[in-house]
Amino acid sequence: MALLKVSFVSETLHRAVPLVVILPTDKIYKANQPKRSADKPYKTLYLLHGVLGNEEDWLTGTRIQRWAEANDLAGFCCKVSDKLILR
């Protein structure tokens, strides 16, 4: 499982946006379980976080990492502006 914590500049929001990326890259397969093709894209789940807390709350407050690994799912957890959610 790869866990990346980055920040990118959003032209739409006009600010830096923190982002956590979950990639199940080194999954261990059981006997007789088909392996995932390396060129096949991951299914993706986008999770937005706002108001209280931050983008890392998805990692600490849920089982998203285990679920992503079990389902070959990439996850993107992003914090959006509190002001945008409250409008």
PDB file of C-alpha atoms in Angstrom:
ATOM      1  CA  MET A   1       0.000   0.000   0.000  1.00  0.00           C
ATOM      2  CA  ALA A   2       1.407   3.358  -0.999  1.00  0.00           C
ATOM      3  CA  LEU A   3       0.308   6.426   0.933  1.00  0.00           C
ATOM      4  CA  LEU A   4       1.189   9.803  -0.585  1.00  0.00           C
ATOM      5  CA  LYS A   5       0.665  13.158   1.121  1.00  0.00           C
ATOM      6  CA  VAL A   6       0.990  16.090  -1.258  1.00  0.00           C
ATOM      7  CA  SER A   7      -0.256  19.605  -1.830  1.00  0.00           C
ATOM      8  CA  PHE A   8      -1.183  21.066  -5.212  1.00  0.00           C
ATOM      9  CA  VAL A   9      -2.161  24.555  -6.327  1.00  0.00           C
ATOM     10  CA  SER A  10      -5.756  24.760  -7.518  1.00  0.00           C
ATOM     11  CA  GLU A  11      -6.415  27.416 -10.137  1.00  0.00           C
ATOM     12  CA  THR A  12     -10.146  27.194  -9.379  1.00  0.00           C
ATOM     13  CA  LEU A  13      -9.823  27.621  -5.599  1.00  0.00           C
ATOM     14  CA  HIS A  14      -6.816  29.981  -5.872  1.00  0.00           C
ATOM     15  CA  ARG A  15      -4.936  28.209  -3.078  1.00  0.00           C
ATOM     16  CA  ALA A  16      -2.866  25.173  -2.182  1.00  0.00           C
ATOM     17  CA  VAL A  17      -4.999  22.070  -1.591  1.00  0.00           C
ATOM     18  CA  PRO A  18      -3.724  19.229   0.647  1.00  0.00           C
ATOM     19  CA  LEU A  19      -4.300  15.741  -0.767  1.00  0.00           C
ATOM     20  CA  VAL A  20      -3.780  12.187   0.499  1.00  0.00           C
ATOM     21  CA  VAL A  21      -3.529   9.421  -2.125  1.00  0.00           C
ATOM     22  CA  ILE A  22      -3.971   5.730  -1.311  1.00  0.00           C
ATOM     23  CA  LEU A  23      -2.631   3.222  -3.867  1.00  0.00           C
ATOM     24  CA  PRO A  24      -2.827  -0.543  -3.281  1.00  0.00           C
ATOM     25  CA  THR A  25       0.391  -1.138  -5.227  1.00  0.00           C
ATOM     26  CA  ASP A  26       1.961  -4.068  -3.389  1.00  0.00           C
ATOM     27  CA  LYS A  27      -1.012  -6.295  -2.643  1.00  0.00           C
ATOM     28  CA  ILE A  28      -0.239  -9.859  -1.571  1.00  0.00           C
ATOM     29  CA  TYR A  29      -2.369 -12.352  -3.485  1.00  0.00           C
ATOM     30  CA  LYS A  30      -3.570 -15.651  -2.032  1.00  0.00           C
ATOM     31  CA  ALA A  31      -3.083 -18.971  -3.841  1.00  0.00           C
ATOM     32  CA  ASN A  32      -5.435 -19.399  -6.828  1.00  0.00           C
ATOM     33  CA  GLN A  33      -6.379 -15.701  -6.682  1.00  0.00           C
ATOM     34  CA  PRO A  34      -5.971 -13.960 -10.050  1.00  0.00           C
ATOM     35  CA  LYS A  35      -3.380 -11.195 -10.048  1.00  0.00           C
ATOM     36  CA  ARG A  36      -4.226  -7.705 -11.207  1.00  0.00           C
ATOM     37  CA  SER A  37      -2.818  -6.695 -14.577  1.00  0.00           C
ATOM     38  CA  ALA A  38      -0.172  -3.956 -14.202  1.00  0.00           C
ATOM     39  CA  ASP A  39      -1.604  -1.903 -17.089  1.00  0.00           C
ATOM     40  CA  LYS A  40      -5.189  -1.993 -15.780  1.00  0.00           C
ATOM     41  CA  PRO A  41      -6.279   1.305 -14.169  1.00  0.00           C
ATOM     42  CA  TYR A  42      -7.464   1.304 -10.567  1.00  0.00           C
ATOM     43  CA  LYS A  43     -11.081   1.954  -9.672  1.00  0.00           C
ATOM     44  CA  THR A  44     -11.053   5.312  -7.903  1.00  0.00           C
ATOM     45  CA  LEU A  45     -12.834   6.794  -4.907  1.00  0.00           C
ATOM     46  CA  TYR A  46     -12.762  10.562  -4.290  1.00  0.00           C
ATOM     47  CA  LEU A  47     -13.398  11.731  -0.722  1.00  0.00           C
ATOM     48  CA  LEU A  48     -13.794  15.418   0.130  1.00  0.00           C
ATOM     49  CA  HIS A  49     -13.323  16.765   3.627  1.00  0.00           C
ATOM     50  CA  GLY A  50     -14.293  20.133   4.974  1.00  0.00           C
ATOM     51  CA  VAL A  51     -15.559  22.194   7.915  1.00  0.00           C
ATOM     52  CA  LEU A  52     -13.851  20.412  10.878  1.00  0.00           C
ATOM     53  CA  GLY A  53     -10.712  18.283  10.678  1.00  0.00           C
ATOM     54  CA  ASN A  54      -8.619  17.644   7.597  1.00  0.00           C
ATOM     55  CA  GLU A  55      -8.029  15.247   4.711  1.00  0.00           C
ATOM     56  CA  GLU A  56      -6.145  12.785   6.952  1.00  0.00           C
ATOM     57  CA  ASP A  57      -9.302  12.147   9.013  1.00  0.00           C
ATOM     58  CA  TRP A  58     -10.372   9.688   6.289  1.00  0.00           C
ATOM     59  CA  LEU A  59      -7.298   7.606   7.173  1.00  0.00           C
ATOM     60  CA  THR A  60      -7.559   7.769  10.943  1.00  0.00           C
ATOM     61  CA  GLY A  61     -11.339   7.714  11.358  1.00  0.00           C
ATOM     62  CA  THR A  62     -12.280   5.041   8.807  1.00  0.00           C
ATOM     63  CA  ARG A  63     -11.042   1.730   7.385  1.00  0.00           C
ATOM     64  CA  ILE A  64     -10.451   3.213   3.942  1.00  0.00           C
ATOM     65  CA  GLN A  65      -6.877   1.898   3.663  1.00  0.00           C
ATOM     66  CA  ARG A  66      -7.897  -1.710   4.344  1.00  0.00           C
ATOM     67  CA  TRP A  67     -10.947  -1.404   2.096  1.00  0.00           C
ATOM     68  CA  ALA A  68      -8.894   0.110  -0.743  1.00  0.00           C
ATOM     69  CA  GLU A  69      -6.338  -2.681  -0.550  1.00  0.00           C
ATOM     70  CA  ALA A  70      -8.958  -5.426  -0.423  1.00  0.00           C
ATOM     71  CA  ASN A  71     -10.815  -4.016  -3.452  1.00  0.00           C
ATOM     72  CA  ASP A  72      -7.882  -2.772  -5.596  1.00  0.00           C
ATOM     73  CA  LEU A  73      -9.182   0.743  -5.165  1.00  0.00           C
ATOM     74  CA  ALA A  74      -7.255   4.008  -5.365  1.00  0.00           C
ATOM     75  CA  GLY A  75      -8.426   6.686  -2.950  1.00  0.00           C
ATOM     76  CA  PHE A  76      -8.016  10.452  -3.123  1.00  0.00           C
ATOM     77  CA  CYS A  77      -8.799  12.342   0.091  1.00  0.00           C
ATOM     78  CA  CYS A  78      -8.885  16.096  -0.321  1.00  0.00           C
ATOM     79  CA  LYS A  79      -9.680  19.022   1.966  1.00  0.00           C
ATOM     80  CA  VAL A  80     -11.891  21.642   0.398  1.00  0.00           C
ATOM     81  CA  SER A  81     -12.321  25.144   1.719  1.00  0.00           C
ATOM     82  CA  ASP A  82     -14.535  25.488   4.772  1.00  0.00           C
ATOM     83  CA  LYS A  83     -15.989  28.635   3.226  1.00  0.00           C
ATOM     84  CA  LEU A  84     -17.138  26.724   0.127  1.00  0.00           C
ATOM     85  CA  ILE A  85     -19.009  24.133   2.196  1.00  0.00           C
ATOM     86  CA  LEU A  86     -20.714  26.702   4.427  1.00  0.00           C
ATOM     87  CA  ARG A  87     -22.152  28.685   1.493  1.00  0.00           C
TER      88      ARG A  87
END
